[in-house]
Short mmCIF file of C-alpha atoms in Angstrom, two decimals:
data_model
loop_
_atom_site.label_atom_id
_atom_site.label_comp_id
_atom_site.label_asym_id
_atom_site.label_seq_id
_atom_site.Cartn_x
_atom_site.Cartn_y
_atom_site.Cartn_z
CA MET A 1 6.56 -132.17 45.27
CA VAL A 2 9.28 -133.52 42.97
CA ASP A 3 8.30 -131.08 40.26
CA ALA A 4 8.34 -128.20 42.70
CA ALA A 5 11.77 -129.21 43.93
CA GLU A 6 13.05 -129.38 40.38
CA MET A 7 11.62 -125.95 39.66
CA THR A 8 13.29 -124.58 42.76
CA ARG A 9 16.68 -125.93 41.68
CA THR A 10 16.47 -124.92 38.04
CA PRO A 11 17.52 -121.25 38.16
CA ARG A 12 20.65 -121.97 40.14
CA ARG A 13 21.78 -125.23 38.51
CA THR A 14 20.70 -124.80 34.90
CA SER A 15 21.46 -121.14 34.32
CA PRO A 16 24.66 -120.07 36.06
CA PRO A 17 25.64 -116.49 35.26
CA THR A 18 27.94 -116.09 32.28
CA TRP A 19 30.69 -114.51 34.38
CA LEU A 20 30.80 -117.61 36.60
CA VAL A 21 30.98 -119.98 33.63
CA LEU A 22 33.75 -117.81 32.21
CA ALA A 23 35.64 -117.80 35.52
CA LEU A 24 35.51 -121.59 35.96
CA THR A 25 36.37 -122.46 32.37
CA CYS A 26 39.22 -119.95 32.37
CA ALA A 27 40.52 -121.39 35.65
CA GLY A 28 40.62 -124.86 34.08
CA GLN A 29 42.37 -123.54 30.98
CA PHE A 30 44.85 -121.57 33.10
CA LEU A 31 45.95 -124.70 34.96
CA VAL A 32 46.29 -126.69 31.73
CA VAL A 33 48.46 -124.10 29.98
CA LEU A 34 50.40 -123.15 33.10
CA ASP A 35 51.74 -126.68 33.35
CA VAL A 36 53.12 -126.53 29.83
CA SER A 37 55.52 -123.75 30.86
CA VAL A 38 55.78 -123.75 34.66
CA VAL A 39 58.37 -126.55 34.68
CA ASN A 40 60.79 -124.67 32.41
CA VAL A 41 62.51 -122.65 35.12
CA ALA A 42 62.52 -125.73 37.36
CA LEU A 43 64.38 -127.94 34.86
CA PRO A 44 67.89 -127.23 36.22
CA SER A 45 66.66 -128.01 39.75
CA MET A 46 64.91 -131.17 38.56
CA ARG A 47 68.10 -132.31 36.85
CA SER A 48 70.13 -131.98 40.03
CA GLY A 49 67.37 -133.34 42.29
CA LEU A 50 66.57 -136.48 40.30
CA GLY A 51 69.69 -136.85 38.18
CA LEU A 52 67.84 -136.24 34.91
CA SER A 53 69.65 -136.63 31.59
CA GLU A 54 69.54 -133.94 28.91
CA GLN A 55 67.00 -135.99 26.97
CA GLY A 56 65.07 -136.53 30.20
CA LEU A 57 64.83 -132.76 30.65
CA GLN A 58 63.25 -132.39 27.22
CA TRP A 59 60.80 -135.19 27.99
CA VAL A 60 59.66 -133.53 31.21
CA VAL A 61 58.11 -131.00 28.83
CA ASN A 62 57.28 -133.36 25.96
CA ALA A 63 55.69 -136.18 28.01
CA TYR A 64 53.02 -133.70 29.07
CA ALA A 65 52.66 -132.02 25.69
CA ILE A 66 52.42 -135.22 23.64
CA ALA A 67 49.83 -136.88 25.89
CA PHE A 68 47.98 -133.56 26.01
CA ALA A 69 47.88 -133.15 22.25
CA GLY A 70 47.45 -136.81 21.34
CA PHE A 71 44.41 -137.45 23.53
CA MET A 72 42.73 -134.06 23.11
CA LEU A 73 40.62 -135.20 20.17
CA LEU A 74 39.37 -138.07 22.34
CA GLY A 75 38.67 -135.63 25.18
CA GLY A 76 36.71 -133.33 22.90
CA ARG A 77 34.62 -136.17 21.46
CA ALA A 78 33.99 -137.60 24.95
CA GLY A 79 32.58 -134.23 25.99
CA ASP A 80 30.23 -134.21 23.00
CA LEU A 81 28.99 -137.74 23.71
CA TYR A 82 29.01 -138.10 27.49
CA GLY A 83 28.69 -134.57 28.81
CA ARG A 84 31.01 -131.60 28.87
CA LYS A 85 30.69 -130.94 32.60
CA ARG A 86 31.39 -134.60 33.32
CA MET A 87 34.54 -134.55 31.21
CA PHE A 88 35.59 -131.24 32.80
CA LEU A 89 35.41 -132.89 36.23
CA VAL A 90 37.08 -136.15 35.14
CA GLY A 91 39.91 -134.30 33.40
CA LEU A 92 40.52 -131.90 36.28
CA GLY A 93 40.44 -134.72 38.82
CA LEU A 94 42.97 -136.79 36.87
CA PHE A 95 45.17 -133.72 36.33
CA THR A 96 45.16 -132.90 40.06
CA LEU A 97 46.02 -136.44 41.17
CA ALA A 98 48.85 -136.68 38.61
CA SER A 99 50.23 -133.36 39.86
CA LEU A 100 50.40 -134.83 43.35
CA ALA A 101 52.20 -137.92 42.05
CA GLY A 102 54.70 -135.82 40.06
CA GLY A 103 55.46 -133.60 43.03
CA LEU A 104 56.24 -136.67 45.14
CA ALA A 105 58.29 -138.48 42.44
CA GLN A 106 61.56 -140.06 43.58
CA ALA A 107 62.93 -141.18 40.20
CA GLU A 108 63.04 -139.93 36.62
CA TRP A 109 60.55 -142.52 35.33
CA GLN A 110 58.05 -141.62 38.04
CA LEU A 111 58.21 -137.93 37.11
CA LEU A 112 57.86 -138.61 33.39
CA LEU A 113 54.92 -140.99 33.97
CA ALA A 114 53.18 -138.42 36.17
CA ARG A 115 53.71 -135.74 33.54
CA ALA A 116 52.18 -138.01 30.87
CA VAL A 117 49.13 -138.69 33.05
CA GLN A 118 48.88 -134.95 33.73
CA GLY A 119 48.78 -134.45 29.98
CA LEU A 120 46.02 -137.04 29.63
CA GLY A 121 43.94 -135.22 32.26
CA ALA A 122 44.57 -131.92 30.54
CA ALA A 123 43.49 -133.45 27.22
CA VAL A 124 40.11 -134.37 28.69
CA LEU A 125 39.74 -131.03 30.49
CA ALA A 126 40.86 -128.48 27.89
CA PRO A 127 38.28 -129.06 25.11
CA SER A 128 35.46 -128.85 27.65
CA THR A 129 36.59 -125.42 28.82
CA LEU A 130 36.15 -123.90 25.36
CA THR A 131 33.01 -125.88 24.49
CA ILE A 132 31.21 -125.01 27.74
CA LEU A 133 32.10 -121.38 27.15
CA THR A 134 30.93 -121.19 23.53
CA ALA A 135 27.72 -123.07 24.41
CA SER A 136 26.97 -120.52 27.14
CA VAL A 137 27.57 -117.35 25.09
CA PRO A 138 25.64 -116.56 21.85
CA GLU A 139 27.70 -116.19 18.68
CA GLY A 140 28.72 -112.63 17.91
CA ALA A 141 30.59 -109.86 19.70
CA ALA A 142 29.88 -111.30 23.16
CA ARG A 143 31.33 -114.67 22.22
CA ALA A 144 34.37 -113.03 20.64
CA ARG A 145 35.00 -111.16 23.91
CA ALA A 146 34.55 -114.37 25.91
CA ILE A 147 36.95 -116.28 23.65
CA GLY A 148 39.35 -113.34 23.93
CA THR A 149 39.27 -113.60 27.72
CA TRP A 150 39.68 -117.40 27.55
CA THR A 151 42.64 -116.95 25.19
CA ALA A 152 44.16 -114.25 27.40
CA VAL A 153 43.90 -116.40 30.50
CA GLY A 154 45.35 -119.40 28.68
CA ALA A 155 48.17 -117.34 27.23
CA GLY A 156 48.68 -115.75 30.62
CA GLY A 157 49.01 -119.22 32.13
CA GLY A 158 51.81 -120.00 29.70
CA ALA A 159 53.42 -116.65 30.32
CA ALA A 160 53.02 -116.73 34.11
CA GLY A 161 54.62 -120.16 34.28
CA GLY A 162 58.11 -118.69 34.44
CA LEU A 163 57.29 -116.33 37.30
CA VAL A 164 55.24 -118.85 39.26
CA GLY A 165 57.81 -121.60 38.74
CA GLY A 166 60.72 -119.35 39.63
CA ALA A 167 59.10 -118.16 42.85
CA LEU A 168 58.19 -121.68 43.93
CA VAL A 169 61.63 -123.12 43.15
CA GLU A 170 63.42 -120.40 45.11
CA ALA A 171 61.02 -120.27 48.05
CA LEU A 172 60.31 -124.00 48.37
CA SER A 173 61.59 -126.53 45.81
CA TRP A 174 60.99 -127.73 42.26
CA ARG A 175 58.38 -130.13 43.59
CA TRP A 176 56.00 -127.28 44.28
CA VAL A 177 55.68 -126.36 40.61
CA LEU A 178 53.54 -129.54 40.49
CA LEU A 179 52.15 -129.67 44.04
CA ILE A 180 50.66 -126.17 43.76
CA ASN A 181 48.09 -127.61 41.34
CA VAL A 182 46.62 -129.82 44.05
CA PRO A 183 44.87 -127.21 46.25
CA VAL A 184 43.96 -125.02 43.27
CA GLY A 185 42.60 -127.97 41.33
CA ALA A 186 40.56 -129.13 44.33
CA VAL A 187 38.89 -125.71 44.73
CA VAL A 188 38.04 -125.43 41.02
CA LEU A 189 36.78 -129.03 41.01
CA CYS A 190 34.36 -128.39 43.87
CA ALA A 191 33.11 -125.13 42.36
CA ALA A 192 32.60 -126.69 38.93
CA ALA A 193 30.76 -129.70 40.38
CA TRP A 194 28.34 -127.39 42.17
CA PHE A 195 27.75 -124.58 39.68
CA LEU A 196 28.29 -125.87 36.14
CA THR A 197 25.39 -127.56 34.37
CA GLU A 198 25.58 -130.60 32.13
CA GLY A 199 25.36 -130.31 28.37
CA ARG A 200 25.99 -132.70 25.52
CA ALA A 201 25.26 -132.68 21.82
CA GLY A 202 26.11 -136.30 21.01
CA ASP A 203 23.92 -139.08 19.65
CA GLY A 204 25.16 -142.02 21.69
CA ARG A 205 27.98 -143.03 19.35
CA ARG A 206 30.92 -144.87 20.87
CA LEU A 207 34.35 -143.37 21.39
CA ASP A 208 37.02 -144.20 18.84
CA LEU A 209 39.66 -145.57 21.22
CA PRO A 210 41.77 -147.22 18.45
CA GLY A 211 42.00 -143.85 16.69
CA ALA A 212 43.10 -142.11 19.90
CA VAL A 213 45.77 -144.71 20.60
CA LEU A 214 47.07 -144.59 17.01
CA VAL A 215 47.33 -140.81 16.76
CA THR A 216 48.95 -140.48 20.19
CA ALA A 217 51.43 -143.28 19.52
CA GLY A 218 52.22 -141.84 16.10
CA LEU A 219 52.83 -138.31 17.31
CA GLY A 220 54.82 -139.49 20.32
CA THR A 221 56.99 -141.79 18.20
CA LEU A 222 57.68 -138.97 15.74
CA ALA A 223 58.72 -136.65 18.57
CA TYR A 224 60.98 -139.35 20.02
CA GLY A 225 62.63 -139.90 16.64
CA ILE A 226 63.28 -136.19 16.24
CA SER A 227 64.77 -136.01 19.73
CA GLN A 228 67.16 -138.86 18.84
CA THR A 229 68.80 -136.75 16.12
CA GLU A 230 70.63 -134.74 18.78
CA ALA A 231 72.74 -137.71 19.84
CA GLN A 232 72.49 -140.05 16.84
CA GLY A 233 72.10 -137.85 13.76
CA TRP A 234 69.37 -137.95 11.11
CA THR A 235 70.58 -141.08 9.29
CA ALA A 236 71.13 -143.38 12.28
CA ARG A 237 68.87 -146.40 12.75
CA ALA A 238 67.86 -145.13 16.22
CA THR A 239 66.48 -142.02 14.49
CA LEU A 240 65.06 -143.42 11.25
CA LEU A 241 63.13 -146.32 12.79
CA PRO A 242 60.98 -144.20 15.14
CA LEU A 243 60.48 -141.56 12.44
CA LEU A 244 59.25 -144.17 9.97
CA ALA A 245 57.17 -145.92 12.61
CA GLY A 246 55.58 -142.63 13.65
CA ALA A 247 54.71 -141.77 10.05
CA ALA A 248 53.25 -145.27 9.54
CA LEU A 249 51.10 -144.94 12.69
CA ILE A 250 49.76 -141.56 11.54
CA GLY A 251 48.96 -143.09 8.14
CA LEU A 252 47.18 -146.01 9.82
CA PHE A 253 45.22 -143.53 11.95
CA LEU A 254 43.98 -141.74 8.82
CA ALA A 255 43.03 -145.06 7.23
CA VAL A 256 41.08 -146.11 10.33
CA GLU A 257 39.30 -142.76 10.51
CA ALA A 258 38.22 -143.06 6.87
CA ARG A 259 36.61 -146.48 7.48
CA THR A 260 35.20 -146.43 11.01
CA ALA A 261 31.53 -145.63 11.62
CA SER A 262 32.28 -143.27 14.53
CA PRO A 263 35.66 -141.69 13.81
CA LEU A 264 37.58 -139.71 16.37
CA MET A 265 38.48 -137.25 13.61
CA PRO A 266 35.77 -137.10 10.91
CA LEU A 267 37.89 -136.30 7.88
CA GLY A 268 35.00 -134.37 6.37
CA LEU A 269 35.62 -131.64 8.95
CA LEU A 270 38.92 -130.92 7.27
CA ARG A 271 37.06 -129.98 4.09
CA LEU A 272 35.74 -126.94 5.94
CA ARG A 273 38.08 -124.12 5.02
CA SER A 274 37.75 -122.39 8.38
CA VAL A 275 38.61 -125.56 10.32
CA SER A 276 41.50 -126.79 8.17
CA SER A 277 43.18 -123.42 7.59
CA SER A 278 42.88 -122.29 11.22
CA ASN A 279 44.32 -125.55 12.54
CA VAL A 280 47.28 -125.56 10.16
CA ALA A 281 47.94 -121.94 11.18
CA MET A 282 47.66 -122.94 14.86
CA PHE A 283 50.12 -125.78 14.30
CA LEU A 284 52.74 -123.51 12.70
CA SER A 285 52.23 -120.78 15.29
CA GLY A 286 52.44 -123.23 18.18
CA SER A 287 55.62 -124.83 16.83
CA ALA A 288 57.45 -121.53 17.35
CA MET A 289 55.55 -119.88 20.21
CA PHE A 290 55.67 -122.92 22.49
CA CYS A 291 59.46 -122.93 22.32
CA MET A 292 59.86 -119.27 23.22
CA TRP A 293 59.45 -119.81 26.97
CA PHE A 294 61.68 -122.89 26.95
CA PHE A 295 64.65 -121.18 25.30
CA MET A 296 64.18 -117.81 26.99
CA THR A 297 64.31 -119.33 30.48
CA LEU A 298 67.34 -121.46 29.59
CA TYR A 299 69.08 -118.42 28.08
CA ALA A 300 68.34 -116.31 31.15
CA GLN A 301 69.65 -118.93 33.60
CA ASN A 302 72.40 -120.75 31.68
CA VAL A 303 73.90 -117.74 29.87
CA LEU A 304 72.94 -114.55 31.69
CA GLY A 305 73.21 -116.15 35.13
CA TYR A 306 69.70 -115.34 36.39
CA THR A 307 68.22 -117.27 39.30
CA PRO A 308 64.90 -119.08 38.67
CA LEU A 309 62.97 -116.23 40.29
CA GLU A 310 64.89 -113.59 38.34
CA ALA A 311 64.21 -115.49 35.12
CA GLY A 312 60.52 -115.56 35.92
CA LEU A 313 60.44 -111.85 36.77
CA ALA A 314 62.31 -111.05 33.56
CA LEU A 315 59.41 -112.51 31.56
CA VAL A 316 56.63 -110.66 33.39
CA PRO A 317 56.38 -107.92 30.71
CA SER A 318 55.98 -110.65 28.10
CA SER A 319 53.21 -112.15 30.23
CA LEU A 320 51.40 -108.82 30.29
CA ALA A 321 51.92 -108.38 26.55
CA VAL A 322 50.24 -111.68 25.67
CA VAL A 323 47.24 -110.81 27.84
CA LEU A 324 47.06 -107.36 26.24
CA GLY A 325 47.17 -108.84 22.75
CA SER A 326 44.43 -111.34 23.58
CA LYS A 327 42.16 -108.59 24.91
CA LEU A 328 42.84 -106.27 21.96
CA ALA A 329 42.11 -108.94 19.36
CA PRO A 330 38.28 -109.00 19.71
CA ARG A 331 38.16 -105.19 19.40
CA LEU A 332 40.23 -105.30 16.22
CA MET A 333 38.37 -108.27 14.72
CA ARG A 334 35.14 -106.28 14.28
CA PRO A 335 36.52 -103.46 12.11
CA VAL A 336 39.32 -105.25 10.23
CA GLY A 337 38.31 -108.93 10.27
CA PRO A 338 39.76 -111.98 12.05
CA ARG A 339 42.09 -112.98 9.20
CA ASN A 340 43.82 -109.58 9.17
CA VAL A 341 44.22 -109.59 12.95
CA ALA A 342 45.81 -113.06 12.84
CA VAL A 343 48.21 -111.92 10.10
CA LEU A 344 49.08 -108.71 11.98
CA GLY A 345 49.76 -110.58 15.21
CA THR A 346 51.98 -113.13 13.52
CA LEU A 347 53.97 -110.41 11.73
CA ILE A 348 54.63 -108.72 15.09
CA ALA A 349 55.77 -112.08 16.49
CA VAL A 350 58.11 -112.57 13.51
CA ALA A 351 59.75 -109.24 14.33
CA GLY A 352 60.22 -110.35 17.95
CA PHE A 353 61.73 -113.70 16.98
CA ALA A 354 64.11 -112.05 14.52
CA TRP A 355 65.23 -109.58 17.20
CA GLN A 356 65.68 -112.35 19.76
CA SER A 357 67.85 -114.32 17.33
CA ALA A 358 70.45 -111.53 17.60
CA MET A 359 71.10 -112.39 21.29
CA THR A 360 74.63 -112.33 22.67
CA PRO A 361 76.19 -113.82 25.83
CA ASP A 362 76.58 -110.39 27.48
CA ALA A 363 73.51 -108.54 26.19
CA ALA A 364 71.55 -106.11 28.36
CA TYR A 365 68.14 -107.14 29.70
CA ALA A 366 66.23 -104.60 27.58
CA THR A 367 67.55 -105.84 24.26
CA ALA A 368 68.10 -109.50 25.20
CA ILE A 369 64.73 -110.29 26.79
CA LEU A 370 62.41 -107.33 27.41
CA PHE A 371 61.56 -105.82 24.03
CA PRO A 372 61.84 -108.93 21.83
CA GLY A 373 59.80 -110.86 24.39
CA ILE A 374 57.06 -108.22 24.37
CA LEU A 375 56.87 -108.32 20.57
CA MET A 376 56.74 -112.12 20.44
CA MET A 377 53.99 -112.42 23.02
CA LEU A 378 51.95 -109.41 21.92
CA GLY A 379 51.83 -110.99 18.48
CA ALA A 380 50.92 -114.40 19.93
CA GLY A 381 48.02 -112.90 21.85
CA LEU A 382 46.71 -111.03 18.83
CA ALA A 383 46.83 -114.11 16.58
CA ALA A 384 45.37 -116.79 18.87
CA THR A 385 41.87 -115.35 19.39
CA PRO A 386 40.92 -114.89 15.71
CA LEU A 387 42.31 -118.34 14.84
CA ALA A 388 40.23 -120.00 17.58
CA SER A 389 37.16 -117.97 16.59
CA LEU A 390 37.48 -118.92 12.91
CA ALA A 391 37.95 -122.61 13.70
CA THR A 392 35.01 -122.95 16.10
CA SER A 393 32.63 -120.92 13.91
CA GLY A 394 32.83 -123.35 11.00
CA ALA A 395 31.51 -126.56 12.55
CA ALA A 396 28.09 -127.86 13.59
CA PRO A 397 27.10 -127.75 17.31
CA GLN A 398 27.41 -131.53 17.68
CA GLU A 399 31.05 -131.27 16.60
CA ALA A 400 31.89 -128.35 18.92
CA GLY A 401 33.87 -130.38 21.44
CA LEU A 402 35.83 -132.14 18.71
CA VAL A 403 36.75 -128.88 16.98
CA SER A 404 37.74 -127.33 20.31
CA GLY A 405 39.97 -130.33 20.94
CA LEU A 406 41.41 -130.08 17.45
CA VAL A 407 42.33 -126.40 17.96
CA ASN A 408 44.20 -127.22 21.16
CA THR A 409 45.74 -130.34 19.61
CA SER A 410 47.12 -128.38 16.65
CA ARG A 411 48.68 -125.74 18.86
CA THR A 412 50.11 -128.14 21.43
CA MET A 413 51.32 -130.81 19.01
CA GLY A 414 52.92 -128.13 16.89
CA GLY A 415 54.67 -126.95 20.04
CA SER A 416 55.80 -130.43 21.03
CA LEU A 417 57.23 -131.31 17.62
CA GLY A 418 58.62 -127.79 17.26
CA LEU A 419 60.41 -128.13 20.59
CA ALA A 420 61.90 -131.47 19.53
CA VAL A 421 63.17 -130.02 16.23
CA LEU A 422 64.45 -126.71 17.61
CA SER A 423 66.09 -128.35 20.64
CA THR A 424 67.90 -130.68 18.27
CA LEU A 425 69.05 -127.78 16.08
CA ALA A 426 70.19 -125.77 19.10
CA ALA A 427 72.11 -128.73 20.54
CA ALA A 428 73.75 -129.44 17.19
CA ARG A 429 74.90 -125.83 16.89
CA SER A 430 76.27 -125.88 20.46
CA ALA A 431 78.11 -129.15 19.62
CA GLY A 432 78.00 -130.34 23.21
CA SER A 433 79.70 -127.24 24.61
CA THR A 434 78.17 -125.53 27.65
CA THR A 435 80.05 -122.26 27.35
CA PRO A 436 77.85 -119.14 27.23
CA GLN A 437 78.94 -118.41 23.66
CA ALA A 438 78.11 -121.91 22.39
CA LEU A 439 74.76 -122.03 24.18
CA THR A 440 73.84 -118.59 22.86
CA GLU A 441 74.58 -119.63 19.29
CA GLY A 442 72.30 -122.65 19.70
CA TYR A 443 69.44 -120.65 21.21
CA ALA A 444 69.82 -117.95 18.55
CA LEU A 445 69.51 -120.53 15.78
CA ALA A 446 66.29 -121.81 17.34
CA PHE A 447 64.81 -118.30 17.25
CA ARG A 448 65.91 -117.75 13.64
CA VAL A 449 64.21 -120.95 12.54
CA GLY A 450 61.14 -119.98 14.58
CA ALA A 451 60.99 -116.65 12.75
CA GLY A 452 61.09 -118.47 9.41
CA VAL A 453 58.27 -120.83 10.44
CA LEU A 454 56.10 -117.90 11.51
CA ALA A 455 56.84 -116.04 8.27
CA ALA A 456 55.55 -119.09 6.38
CA GLY A 457 52.50 -118.98 8.64
CA VAL A 458 51.83 -115.36 7.65
CA ALA A 459 51.72 -116.31 3.97
CA LEU A 460 49.46 -119.28 4.68
CA MET A 461 47.03 -117.19 6.77
CA TRP A 462 46.76 -114.48 4.16
CA LEU A 463 46.06 -116.91 1.33
CA TRP A 464 43.95 -119.56 3.05
CA LEU A 465 42.08 -118.20 6.08
CA PRO A 466 38.48 -117.07 5.37
CA ARG A 467 37.90 -113.36 5.77
CA GLU A 468 35.04 -113.72 8.25
CA ALA A 469 34.03 -116.14 11.02
CA LYS A 470 30.78 -117.69 9.79
CA PRO A 471 29.24 -121.17 9.60
CA GLU A 472 30.06 -123.33 6.60
CA GLU A 473 28.51 -126.39 5.04
CA PRO A 474 30.79 -129.44 4.79
#
């Protein structure tokens, strides 16, 4: 009777249709990426509602991004060892509860703590979304299309953040940019618990908690040191001490990983050309792309005078462009190769960043936001899919969750550190002035530097990325 019952359950529980796996994993990824950008248009309202400082505003974004990036390697390895479905559910549950806490926060520290815990939940959730997807779809054209959809949904989450956040702030309050995750997260959690099947490729090794703590503390300390340059300058003790401490923690992390029996980040993976080159490219791309939404929404509201909803609507064409680029990428990868598509996409983004850097305080919507935004996000969508495909194709199945986490870590940590650097440069150029002209000069400098970073990324991709996505031997 037990065997018959198991046989009866098997078709439904062990073999969910691919479209359902794709829908659930994309829903998880959408929530994760949405929360990177959804708070941007709510920042002015958060500042007035909770009395946030300028540095506090930056850390509303960075607290999430640093916890997200710093613990994502741990989340990916946990999925490999203890089950990807289990980690999907744990991550989504933690993310949903932290969203509730953030939406109910009554003080700055409560909001920042909730955002950090949100990031931790996202770090556990995000690697599982990509690993479950790639394990469910055979390698080849079908997997490229699935990754393209996953990338499009993730990019769309980042792009839709402005519109969703603007609508919620105007219709309700800033709190709902966090509270909206609660009902959505609950629905996805229930559906995933029922339909997804468990899968793991691990061998019972323990998690490398010291490595996770060291890399997260190191990256967070570095970001804090960079943020201090705005008020203290680069040579002040308040800046140099965290920068040196962050570098020392990263060095200690690498030393621990080289000696531990079960490293969080097996350094041998970095000898794979596809893994190392794709992740460095992701880091450079993320350091510029992540900042686009932050500065565009501030420019629209603080300089052009848009309301939160108007700022969100202004970025809708960019949202559609990133989805279009992500869906076009798999079609172009077959005839021209993933490396060439990544280079093409990044070149288009460079053109958009350069155009955006010519912004003025009284520019028209078409030239100030519409067309440069479309170019930036079309390029981002084209580049992300081939980079993710190249990275995940180079590693063994038992390392799939780790590599998926590494891809997301590179992109998000690049964005977090990029935001800290570019915010500092923009603030220094504005010199404390809040006039439209001064703010515009600061934002324009950020886009010029972003264009230069992406141009360096183009050269790196052309010289270092492998031509094709295929398995390698370490």
